[in-house]
Coordinates of C-alpha atoms in Angstrom, one line a residue:
X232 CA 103.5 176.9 62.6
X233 CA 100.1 177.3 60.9
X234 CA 98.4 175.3 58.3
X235 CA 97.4 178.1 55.8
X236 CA 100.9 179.1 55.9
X237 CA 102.9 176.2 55.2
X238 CA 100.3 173.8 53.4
X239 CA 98.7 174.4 49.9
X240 CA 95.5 174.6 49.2
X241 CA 95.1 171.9 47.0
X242 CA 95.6 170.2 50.0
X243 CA 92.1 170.8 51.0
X244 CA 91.4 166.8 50.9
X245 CA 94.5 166.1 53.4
X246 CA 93.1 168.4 55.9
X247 CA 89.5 167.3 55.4
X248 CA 90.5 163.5 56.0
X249 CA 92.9 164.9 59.2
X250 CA 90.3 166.5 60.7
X251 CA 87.8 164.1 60.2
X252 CA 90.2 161.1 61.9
X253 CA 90.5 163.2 64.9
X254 CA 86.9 163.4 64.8
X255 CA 86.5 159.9 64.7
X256 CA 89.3 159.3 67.5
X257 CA 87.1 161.2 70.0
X258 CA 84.3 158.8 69.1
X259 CA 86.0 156.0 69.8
X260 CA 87.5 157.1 73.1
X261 CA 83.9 157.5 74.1
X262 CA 82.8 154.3 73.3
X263 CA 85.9 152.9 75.1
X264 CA 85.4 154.6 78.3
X265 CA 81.3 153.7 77.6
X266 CA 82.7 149.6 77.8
X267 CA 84.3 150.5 80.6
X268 CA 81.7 152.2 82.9
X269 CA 79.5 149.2 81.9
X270 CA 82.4 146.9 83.3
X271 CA 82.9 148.8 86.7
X272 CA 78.8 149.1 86.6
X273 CA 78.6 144.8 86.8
X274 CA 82.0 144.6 88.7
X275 CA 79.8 146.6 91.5
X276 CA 76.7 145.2 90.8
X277 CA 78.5 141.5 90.8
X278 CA 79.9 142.4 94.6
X279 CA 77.0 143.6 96.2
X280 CA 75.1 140.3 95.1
X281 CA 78.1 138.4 96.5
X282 CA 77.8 140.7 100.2
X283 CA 74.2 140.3 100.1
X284 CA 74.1 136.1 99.7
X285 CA 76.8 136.0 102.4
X286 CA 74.8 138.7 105.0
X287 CA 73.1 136.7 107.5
X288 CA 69.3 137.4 107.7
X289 CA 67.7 138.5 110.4
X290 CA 67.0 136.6 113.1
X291 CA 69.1 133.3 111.5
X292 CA 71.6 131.6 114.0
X293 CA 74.2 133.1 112.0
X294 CA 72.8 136.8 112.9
X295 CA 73.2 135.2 116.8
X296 CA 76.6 134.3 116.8
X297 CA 78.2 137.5 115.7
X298 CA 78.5 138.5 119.2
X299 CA 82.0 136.0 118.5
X300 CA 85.0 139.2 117.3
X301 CA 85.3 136.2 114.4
X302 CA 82.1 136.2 113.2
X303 CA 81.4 140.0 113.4
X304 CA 84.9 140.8 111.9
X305 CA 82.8 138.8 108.7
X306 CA 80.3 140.8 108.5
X307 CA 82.3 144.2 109.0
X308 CA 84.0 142.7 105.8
X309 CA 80.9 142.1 104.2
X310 CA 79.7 146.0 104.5
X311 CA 82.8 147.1 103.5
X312 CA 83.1 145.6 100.7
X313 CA 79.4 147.0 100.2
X314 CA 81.1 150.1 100.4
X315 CA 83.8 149.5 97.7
X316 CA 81.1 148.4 95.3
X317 CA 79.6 151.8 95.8
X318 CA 83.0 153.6 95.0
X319 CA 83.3 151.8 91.8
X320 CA 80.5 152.7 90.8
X321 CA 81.0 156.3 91.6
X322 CA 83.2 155.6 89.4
X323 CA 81.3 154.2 86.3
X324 CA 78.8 157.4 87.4
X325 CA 81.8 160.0 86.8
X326 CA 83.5 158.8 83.8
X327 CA 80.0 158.6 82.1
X328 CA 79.2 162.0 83.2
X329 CA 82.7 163.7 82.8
X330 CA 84.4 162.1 80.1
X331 CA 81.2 160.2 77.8
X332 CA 78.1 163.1 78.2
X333 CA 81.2 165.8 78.2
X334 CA 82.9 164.7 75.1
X335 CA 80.0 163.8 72.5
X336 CA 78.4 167.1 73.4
X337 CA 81.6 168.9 72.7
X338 CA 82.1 166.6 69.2
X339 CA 78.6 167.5 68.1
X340 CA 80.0 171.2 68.4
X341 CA 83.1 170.6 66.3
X342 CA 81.2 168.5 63.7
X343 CA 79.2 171.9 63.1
X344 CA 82.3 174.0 62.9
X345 CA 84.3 171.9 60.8
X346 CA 80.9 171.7 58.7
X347 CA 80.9 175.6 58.1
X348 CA 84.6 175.8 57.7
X349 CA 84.7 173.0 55.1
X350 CA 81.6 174.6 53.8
X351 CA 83.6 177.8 53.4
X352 CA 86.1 176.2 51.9
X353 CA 84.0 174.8 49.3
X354 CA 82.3 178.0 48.0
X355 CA 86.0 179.8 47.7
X356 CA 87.3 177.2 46.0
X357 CA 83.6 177.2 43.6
X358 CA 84.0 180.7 43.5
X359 CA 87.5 180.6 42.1
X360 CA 86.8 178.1 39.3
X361 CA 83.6 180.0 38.5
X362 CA 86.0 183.2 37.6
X363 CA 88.4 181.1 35.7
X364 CA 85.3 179.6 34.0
X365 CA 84.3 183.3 33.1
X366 CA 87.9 183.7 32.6
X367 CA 88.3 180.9 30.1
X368 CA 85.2 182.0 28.4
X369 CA 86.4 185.1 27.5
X370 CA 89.5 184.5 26.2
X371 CA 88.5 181.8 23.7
X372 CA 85.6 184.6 22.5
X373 CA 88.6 186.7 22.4
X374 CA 90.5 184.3 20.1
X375 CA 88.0 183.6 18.2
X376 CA 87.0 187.6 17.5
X377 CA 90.3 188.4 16.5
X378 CA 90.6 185.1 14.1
X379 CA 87.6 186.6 12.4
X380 CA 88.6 190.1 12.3
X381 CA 91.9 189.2 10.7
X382 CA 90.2 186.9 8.2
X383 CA 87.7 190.5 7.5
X384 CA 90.9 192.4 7.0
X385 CA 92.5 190.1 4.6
X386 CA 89.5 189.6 2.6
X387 CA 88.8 194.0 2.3
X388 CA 92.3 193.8 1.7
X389 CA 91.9 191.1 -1.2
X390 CA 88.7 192.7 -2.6
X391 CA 90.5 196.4 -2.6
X392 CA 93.0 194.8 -5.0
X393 CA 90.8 193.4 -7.3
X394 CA 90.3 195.2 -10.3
X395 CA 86.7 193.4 -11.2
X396 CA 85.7 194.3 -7.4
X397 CA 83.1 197.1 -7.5
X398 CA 83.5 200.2 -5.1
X399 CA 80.8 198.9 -3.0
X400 CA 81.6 195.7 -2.5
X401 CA 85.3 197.0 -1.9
X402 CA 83.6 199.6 0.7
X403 CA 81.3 196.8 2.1
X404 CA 84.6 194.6 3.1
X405 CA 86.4 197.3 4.8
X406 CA 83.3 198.3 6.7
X407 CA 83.0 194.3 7.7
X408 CA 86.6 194.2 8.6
X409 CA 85.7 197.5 11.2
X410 CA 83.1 196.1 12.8
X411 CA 84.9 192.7 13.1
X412 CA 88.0 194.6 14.4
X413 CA 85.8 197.0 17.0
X414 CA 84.1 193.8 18.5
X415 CA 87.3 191.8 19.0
X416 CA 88.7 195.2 20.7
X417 CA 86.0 194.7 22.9
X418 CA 86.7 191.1 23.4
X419 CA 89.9 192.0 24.4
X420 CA 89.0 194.3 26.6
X421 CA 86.6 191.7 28.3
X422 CA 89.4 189.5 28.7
X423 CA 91.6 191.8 30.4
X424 CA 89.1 192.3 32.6
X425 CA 88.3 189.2 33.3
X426 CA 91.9 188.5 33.8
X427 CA 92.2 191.2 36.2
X428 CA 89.0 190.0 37.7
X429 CA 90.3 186.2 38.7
X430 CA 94.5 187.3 39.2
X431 CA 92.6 189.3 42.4
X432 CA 90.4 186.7 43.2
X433 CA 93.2 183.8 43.0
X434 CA 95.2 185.6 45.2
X435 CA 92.3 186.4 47.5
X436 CA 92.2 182.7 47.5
X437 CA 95.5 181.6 47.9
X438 CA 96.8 184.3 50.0
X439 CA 93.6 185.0 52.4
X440 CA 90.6 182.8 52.0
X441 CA 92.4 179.3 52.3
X442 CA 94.7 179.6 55.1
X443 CA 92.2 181.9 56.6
X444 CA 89.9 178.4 56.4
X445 CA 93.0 175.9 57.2
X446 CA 93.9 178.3 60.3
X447 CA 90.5 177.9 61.5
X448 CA 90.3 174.4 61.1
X449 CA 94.1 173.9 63.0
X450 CA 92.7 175.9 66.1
X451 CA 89.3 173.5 65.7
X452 CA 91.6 170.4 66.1
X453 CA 94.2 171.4 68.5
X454 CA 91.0 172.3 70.7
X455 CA 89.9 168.9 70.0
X456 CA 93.5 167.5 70.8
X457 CA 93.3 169.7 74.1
X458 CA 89.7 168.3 75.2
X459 CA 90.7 164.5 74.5
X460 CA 94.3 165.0 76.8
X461 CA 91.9 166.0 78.9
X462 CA 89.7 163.2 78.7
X463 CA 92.7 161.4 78.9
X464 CA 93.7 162.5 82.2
X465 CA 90.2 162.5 83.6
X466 CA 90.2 158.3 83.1
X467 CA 92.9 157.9 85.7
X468 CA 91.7 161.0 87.9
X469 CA 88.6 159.4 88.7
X470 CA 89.6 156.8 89.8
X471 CA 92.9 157.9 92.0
X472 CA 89.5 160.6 93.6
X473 CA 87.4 157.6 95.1
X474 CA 91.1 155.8 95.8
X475 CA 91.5 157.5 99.1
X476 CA 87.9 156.3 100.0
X477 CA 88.8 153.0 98.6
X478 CA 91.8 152.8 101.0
X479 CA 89.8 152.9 104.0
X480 CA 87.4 150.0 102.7
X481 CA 90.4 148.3 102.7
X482 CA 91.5 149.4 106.2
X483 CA 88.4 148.8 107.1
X484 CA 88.9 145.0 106.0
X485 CA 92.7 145.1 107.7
X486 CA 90.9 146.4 111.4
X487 CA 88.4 143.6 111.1
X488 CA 91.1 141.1 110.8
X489 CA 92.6 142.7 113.8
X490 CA 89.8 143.3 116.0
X491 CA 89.2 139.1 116.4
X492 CA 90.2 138.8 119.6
X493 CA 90.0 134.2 120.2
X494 CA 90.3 134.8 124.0
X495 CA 87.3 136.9 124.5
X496 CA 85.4 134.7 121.7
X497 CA 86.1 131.4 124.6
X498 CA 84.7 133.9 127.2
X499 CA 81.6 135.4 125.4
X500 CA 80.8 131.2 124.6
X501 CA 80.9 130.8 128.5
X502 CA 78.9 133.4 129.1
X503 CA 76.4 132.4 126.5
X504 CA 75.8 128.6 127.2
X505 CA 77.2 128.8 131.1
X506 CA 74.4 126.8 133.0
X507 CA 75.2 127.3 136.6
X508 CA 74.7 123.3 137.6
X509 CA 77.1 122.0 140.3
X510 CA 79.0 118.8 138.9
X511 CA 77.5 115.9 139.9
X512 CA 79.5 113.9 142.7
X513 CA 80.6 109.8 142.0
X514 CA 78.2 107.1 141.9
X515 CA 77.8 104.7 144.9
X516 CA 78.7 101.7 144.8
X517 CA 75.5 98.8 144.9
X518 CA 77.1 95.7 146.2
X519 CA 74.0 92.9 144.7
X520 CA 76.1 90.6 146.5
X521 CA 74.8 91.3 149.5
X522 CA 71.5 90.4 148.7
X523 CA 70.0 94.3 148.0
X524 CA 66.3 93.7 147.2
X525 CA 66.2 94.6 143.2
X526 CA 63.2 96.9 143.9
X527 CA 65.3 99.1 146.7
X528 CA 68.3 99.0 144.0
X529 CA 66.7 100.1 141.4
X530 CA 64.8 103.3 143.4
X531 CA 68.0 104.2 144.8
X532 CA 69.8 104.5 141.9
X533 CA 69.2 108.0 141.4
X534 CA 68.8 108.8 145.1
X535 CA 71.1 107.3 147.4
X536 CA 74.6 109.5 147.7
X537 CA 73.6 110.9 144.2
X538 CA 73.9 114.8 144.6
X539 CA 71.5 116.8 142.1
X540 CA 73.0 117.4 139.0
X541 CA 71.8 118.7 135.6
X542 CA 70.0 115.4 134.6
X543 CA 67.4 116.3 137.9
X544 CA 67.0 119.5 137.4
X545 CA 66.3 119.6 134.1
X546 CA 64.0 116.7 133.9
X547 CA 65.5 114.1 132.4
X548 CA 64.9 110.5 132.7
X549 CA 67.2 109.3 135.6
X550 CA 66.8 105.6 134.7
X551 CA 69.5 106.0 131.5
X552 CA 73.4 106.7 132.9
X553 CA 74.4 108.1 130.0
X554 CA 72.3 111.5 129.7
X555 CA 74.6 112.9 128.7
X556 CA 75.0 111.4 125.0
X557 CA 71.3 111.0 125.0
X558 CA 69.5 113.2 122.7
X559 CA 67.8 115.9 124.4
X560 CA 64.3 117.2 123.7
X561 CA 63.4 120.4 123.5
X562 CA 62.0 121.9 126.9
X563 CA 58.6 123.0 127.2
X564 CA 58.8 127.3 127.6
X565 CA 57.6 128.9 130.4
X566 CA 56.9 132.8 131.7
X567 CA 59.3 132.2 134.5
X568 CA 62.2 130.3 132.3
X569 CA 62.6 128.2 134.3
X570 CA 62.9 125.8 131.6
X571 CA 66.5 127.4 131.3
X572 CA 69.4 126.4 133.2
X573 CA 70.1 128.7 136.0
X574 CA 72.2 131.1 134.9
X575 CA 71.0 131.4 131.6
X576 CA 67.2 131.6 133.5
X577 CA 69.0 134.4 135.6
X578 CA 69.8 136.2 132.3
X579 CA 66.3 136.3 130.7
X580 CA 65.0 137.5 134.1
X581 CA 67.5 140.2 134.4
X582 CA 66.8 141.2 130.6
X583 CA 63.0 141.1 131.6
X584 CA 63.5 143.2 134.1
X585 CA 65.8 145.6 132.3
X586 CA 62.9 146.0 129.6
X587 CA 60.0 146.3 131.9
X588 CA 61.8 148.9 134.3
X589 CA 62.3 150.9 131.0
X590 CA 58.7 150.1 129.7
X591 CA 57.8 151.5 133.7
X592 CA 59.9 154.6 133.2
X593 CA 58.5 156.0 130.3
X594 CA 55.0 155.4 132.0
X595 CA 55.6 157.6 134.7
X596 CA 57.5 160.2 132.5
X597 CA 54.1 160.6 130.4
X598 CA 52.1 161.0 134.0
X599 CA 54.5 163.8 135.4
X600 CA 54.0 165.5 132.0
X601 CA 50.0 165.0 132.0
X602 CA 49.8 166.4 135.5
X603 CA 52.2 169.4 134.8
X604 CA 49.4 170.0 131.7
X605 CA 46.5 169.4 134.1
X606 CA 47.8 172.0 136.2
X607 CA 48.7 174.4 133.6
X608 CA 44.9 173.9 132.5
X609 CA 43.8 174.4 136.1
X610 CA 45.6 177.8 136.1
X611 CA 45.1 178.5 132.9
X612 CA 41.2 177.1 131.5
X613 CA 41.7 179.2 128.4
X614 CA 44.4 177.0 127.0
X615 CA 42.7 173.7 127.6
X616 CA 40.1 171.4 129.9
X617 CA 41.9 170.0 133.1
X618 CA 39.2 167.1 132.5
X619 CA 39.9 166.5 128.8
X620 CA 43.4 164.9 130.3
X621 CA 41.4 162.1 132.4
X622 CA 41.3 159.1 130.4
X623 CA 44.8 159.8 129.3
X624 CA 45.9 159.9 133.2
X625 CA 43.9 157.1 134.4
X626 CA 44.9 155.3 131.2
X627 CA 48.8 156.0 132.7
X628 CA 47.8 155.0 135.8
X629 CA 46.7 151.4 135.2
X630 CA 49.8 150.9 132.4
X631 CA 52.1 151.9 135.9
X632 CA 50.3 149.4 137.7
X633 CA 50.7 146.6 135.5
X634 CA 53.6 147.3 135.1
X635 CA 55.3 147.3 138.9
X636 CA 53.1 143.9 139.1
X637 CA 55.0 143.0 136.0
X638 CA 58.3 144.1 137.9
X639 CA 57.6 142.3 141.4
X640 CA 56.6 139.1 139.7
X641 CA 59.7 138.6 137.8
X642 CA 61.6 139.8 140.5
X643 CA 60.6 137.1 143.1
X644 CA 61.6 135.0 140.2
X645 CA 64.6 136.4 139.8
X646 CA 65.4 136.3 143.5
X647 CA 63.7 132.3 143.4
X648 CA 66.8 132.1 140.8
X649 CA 69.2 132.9 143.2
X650 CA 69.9 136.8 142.5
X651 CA 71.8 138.7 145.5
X652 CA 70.0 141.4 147.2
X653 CA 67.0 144.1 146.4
X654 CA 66.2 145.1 142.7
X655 CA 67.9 148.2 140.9
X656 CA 64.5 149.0 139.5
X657 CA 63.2 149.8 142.6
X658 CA 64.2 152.9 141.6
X659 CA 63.3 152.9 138.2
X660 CA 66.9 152.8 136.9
X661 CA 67.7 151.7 133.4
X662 CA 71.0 150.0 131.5
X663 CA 70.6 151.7 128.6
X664 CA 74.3 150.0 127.6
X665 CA 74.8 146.3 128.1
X666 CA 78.0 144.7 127.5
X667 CA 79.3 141.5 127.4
X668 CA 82.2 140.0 129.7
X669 CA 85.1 141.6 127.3
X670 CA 83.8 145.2 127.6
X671 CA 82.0 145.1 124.0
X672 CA 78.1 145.9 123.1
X673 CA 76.2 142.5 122.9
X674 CA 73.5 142.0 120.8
X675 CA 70.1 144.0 121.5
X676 CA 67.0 141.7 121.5
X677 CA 69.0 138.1 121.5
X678 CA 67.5 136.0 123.7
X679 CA 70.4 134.5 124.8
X680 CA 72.6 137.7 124.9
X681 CA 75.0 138.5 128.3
X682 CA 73.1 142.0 128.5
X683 CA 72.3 143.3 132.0
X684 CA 73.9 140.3 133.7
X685 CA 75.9 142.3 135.8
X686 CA 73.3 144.4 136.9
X687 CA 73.0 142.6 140.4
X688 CA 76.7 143.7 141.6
X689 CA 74.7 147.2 142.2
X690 CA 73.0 145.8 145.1
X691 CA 75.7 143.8 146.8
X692 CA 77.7 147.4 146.9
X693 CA 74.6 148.9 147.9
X694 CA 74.0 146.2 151.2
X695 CA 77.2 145.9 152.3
X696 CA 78.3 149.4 153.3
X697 CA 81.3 148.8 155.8
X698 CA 84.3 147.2 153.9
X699 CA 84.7 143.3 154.2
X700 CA 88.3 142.1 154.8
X701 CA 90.3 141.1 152.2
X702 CA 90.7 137.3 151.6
X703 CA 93.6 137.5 149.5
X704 CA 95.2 139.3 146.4
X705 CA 95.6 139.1 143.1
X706 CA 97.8 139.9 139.6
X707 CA 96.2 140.8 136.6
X708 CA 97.5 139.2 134.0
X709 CA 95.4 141.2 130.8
X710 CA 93.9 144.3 130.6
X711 CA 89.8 144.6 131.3
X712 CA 87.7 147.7 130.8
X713 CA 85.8 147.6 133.3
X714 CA 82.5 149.7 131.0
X715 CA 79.5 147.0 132.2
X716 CA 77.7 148.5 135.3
X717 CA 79.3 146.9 138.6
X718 CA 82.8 145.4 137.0
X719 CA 85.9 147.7 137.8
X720 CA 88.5 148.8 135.5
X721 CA 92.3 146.9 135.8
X722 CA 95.5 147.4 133.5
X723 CA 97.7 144.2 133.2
X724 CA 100.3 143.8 136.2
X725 CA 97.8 145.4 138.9
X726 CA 98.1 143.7 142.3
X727 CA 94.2 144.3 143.8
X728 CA 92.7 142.9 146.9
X729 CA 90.1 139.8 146.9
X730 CA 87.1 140.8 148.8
X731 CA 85.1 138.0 147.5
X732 CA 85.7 134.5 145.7
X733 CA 84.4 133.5 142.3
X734 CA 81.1 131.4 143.3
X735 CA 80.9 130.2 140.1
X736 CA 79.5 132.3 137.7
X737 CA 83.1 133.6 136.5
X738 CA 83.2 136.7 138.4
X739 CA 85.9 137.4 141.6
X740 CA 85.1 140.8 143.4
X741 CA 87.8 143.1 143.9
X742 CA 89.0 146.3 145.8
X743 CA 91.6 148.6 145.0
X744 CA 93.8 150.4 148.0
X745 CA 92.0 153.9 147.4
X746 CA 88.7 151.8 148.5
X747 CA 87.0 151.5 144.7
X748 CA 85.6 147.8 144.6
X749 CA 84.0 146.1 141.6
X750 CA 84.1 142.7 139.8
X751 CA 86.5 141.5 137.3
X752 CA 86.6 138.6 135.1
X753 CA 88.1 135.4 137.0
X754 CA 90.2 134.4 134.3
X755 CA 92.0 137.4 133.9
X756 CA 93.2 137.4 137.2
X757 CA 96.2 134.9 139.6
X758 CA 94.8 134.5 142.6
X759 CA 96.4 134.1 145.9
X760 CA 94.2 133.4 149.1
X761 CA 95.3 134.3 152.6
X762 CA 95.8 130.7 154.6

């Protein structure tokens, strides 16, 4: 149904307050969703504050410990929740764009058409009461003409009878009462056409101009109706868009929940802090009654039957019995670490190792490429001077020497520490991937990280080149990768042979019945030795 059918034009003012509510409406919505991008804008600003005073910085001891599942998991929270802050405000970013910028640029545009419609409206509507002004005007000059030539005719009618009237003044009436009658004629016929005149323009009006207008202004705010349903609709679409990227987050947060594993956290603390001292045997017995000399007692307190223990090696003073609640002070570092304990010195070695040998290869990649260029000079003189590469090769030459004295001095220290066999980087080698004992990338750069530690089951494969006997078997009793360099892969259940017993640094090596032999993880394993 249409307005300029079924609504009158006097009701001009209802439609100009309708359309001007809806108008309004579409403000308001934009201000609403305006409140509410500024909400999702400080709901997202508000969570990556709260992520970033809860990150660890670099280098802190909090940064250290998330090789622990538990503290990792954390800070795989953290970043995804660093994620949902940025999907909210994606959010905030395409409600403003879509619904806000969208909307008041299409309301500008129906504030000018309602304008000229309105404006339209207007000058019909003057238009028509100018006519009937005109209208009006002419009628009453009508009246008023025929009032006076009636009053003409009765007085030459009047003056015709009376006998003392002369026969000009007779004449002069009836010629007054002709010109009055011939000018209200006129009048008349003015009014008739003026008649004429506004009955076409009134129905022009009623009929054509007005619902013309109120048609025009129906389709302007059903438009509008259709464009803030659709505003409408966007609200919620936005959101339910980013929702699917929003579920992962969450997921996200779920997998990190699932991923601490407390059993490899108890192995990657061992591995981490696992010193390598034997424990140290019982203390003898000093029988004073026998009339020791005090002197003799007191030097062979920490001598006599005492076997070495961690208090010797590392220093301490052997005078107090309870070192181990004593407060420890911190050791003086040294090139060789050997102000570690030994496994952790054998660690820091190893990692020396793995970061000279790489330092090494990349020296003598640059001096195959600079003689390859040398000799293309050679050949070719036009491309380049052969001499031109000297300082760059002899430069090369003396970074490969340091370096391989770099490389034998910490490897006599390493072997001094009690490593097995020859060096891998004899051969330039490199473990680009070091994992810790549960199969999972350690920290790069930690100074107390697990990486490369099982870099010296290489050479025990490498010496012992006829198979060793089996001591005994063994069940595993979880799963273990096997991904470090020397460790071999085993699935919960396998029965495997013991080829060598765990000498204390957590490792049992291991052969399968197709010959494969690597280390696995002592305490994944029941073992059972042959008698």
């Amino acid at each position: 149904q249409e307005w300029g059918r079924f609504l009158f034009p006097d009701q001009y003012d209802i439609i100009d307050k309708h359309t001007q509510s809806g108008l309004e409406l579409v403000e308001k919505y934009v201000k609403f969703v305006k409140e509410r991008t500024e909400i999702e804008q400080n709901y997202a600003k508000q969570l990556r504050n709260l992520t970033k005073k809860y990150n660890p910085k670099r280098g802190c001891k909090e940064e250290q410990e998330c090789r622990f599942s538990n503290h990792q998991s954390f800070l795989d929270i953290l970043n995804e929740m660093n994620d949902y802050a940025g999907q909210r405000e994606l959010i905030a970013e395409n409600m403003m764009m879509n619904i806000c910028i969208e909307l008041t640029k299409y309301l500008q545009e129906l504030k000018m058409e309602r304008k000229t419609h309105l404006s339209e409206a207007k000058k019909s509507q003057q238009s028509l009461e100018s006519t009937y002004k005109q209208l009006d005007s002419s009628k009453k000059r009508f009246e008023r003409e025929w009032r006076e030539a009636d009053k003409a005719a009765q007085y030459a009618e009047k003056t015709d009878q009376d006998i003392n009237a002369t026969k000009a003044d007779v004449e002069k009436a009836k010629q007054q009462a002709n010109m009055r009658t011939h000018i209200a004629e006129e009048c008349k016929n003015d009014y008739a056409a003026q008649l004429q005149k506004y009955n076409k323009e009134q129905s022009q009006f009623y009929f054509s101009d007005m619902p013309l207008i109120f048609n025009k202004l129906q389709d302007m705010d059903e438009r509008r109706v259709r464009k803030l349903a659709q505003g409408y609709v966007l609200f919620s679409d936005t959101e339910r868009h980013v929702m699917p990227i929003i579920g992962k987050c969450l997921e996200g947060v779920t997998k990190a929940g699932t991923n601490v594993n407390e059993r490899n956290d108890s192995i990657a603390l061992i591995e981490q802090y696992k010193s390598g001292f034997e424990r140290p045997g019982d203390l003898d017995f000093e029988d004073y009654s026998q009339g020791i000399n005090r002197a003799s007692s007191d030097s062979s307190l920490g001598t006599l039957g005492t076997p070495k223990g961690p208090l010797e090696l590392l220093g301490k003073n052997r005078s107090k019995p309870f070192w181990l609640f004593s407060k420890k002070s911190k050791p003086t570092v040294t090139e060789d670490f050997g102000h570690l304990p030994p496994e952790q010195r054998r660690k820091r070695l190893q990692q020396k190792l793995d970061d000279i040998g790489k330092e090494l290869q990349k020296e003598v990649d640059q001096s195959e490429a600079l003689e390859k260029m040398k000799d293309v000079y050679e050949k070719n003189p036009q491309m380049g001077d052969p001499a031109s590469l000297s300082p760059q090769i002899n430069q090369t030459a003396q970074n490969m020497e340091r370096l391989r004295l770099e490389l034998s001095k910490y490897e006599s220290w390493l072997t001094e520490a009690g490593r097995r066999g020859d060096s891998i980087y004899r051969s330039h080698s490199n473990n680009n991937e070091p994992y810790s004992p549960d199969g999972t990338h350690s920290e790069e750069g930690t100074p107390d990280s697990s990486q490369a530690i099982y870099a010296e089951f290489d050479d025990d494969f490498e010496e012992e080149e006829e198979l060793v006997a089996p001591i005994g078997q063994c069940t595993a009793m979880y799963n273990f990768p096997g991904a470090s360099e020397g460790t071999i892969t085993m699935q919960e259940g396998e029965v495997l042979s013991v080829v060598e017993e765990d000498k204390g640094d957590g490792w049992t090596r291991v052969r399968r019945a197709n010959g494969n032999e690597g280390y696995i993880p002592t305490s994944y394993v029941s073992i059972s030795l042959s008698k």
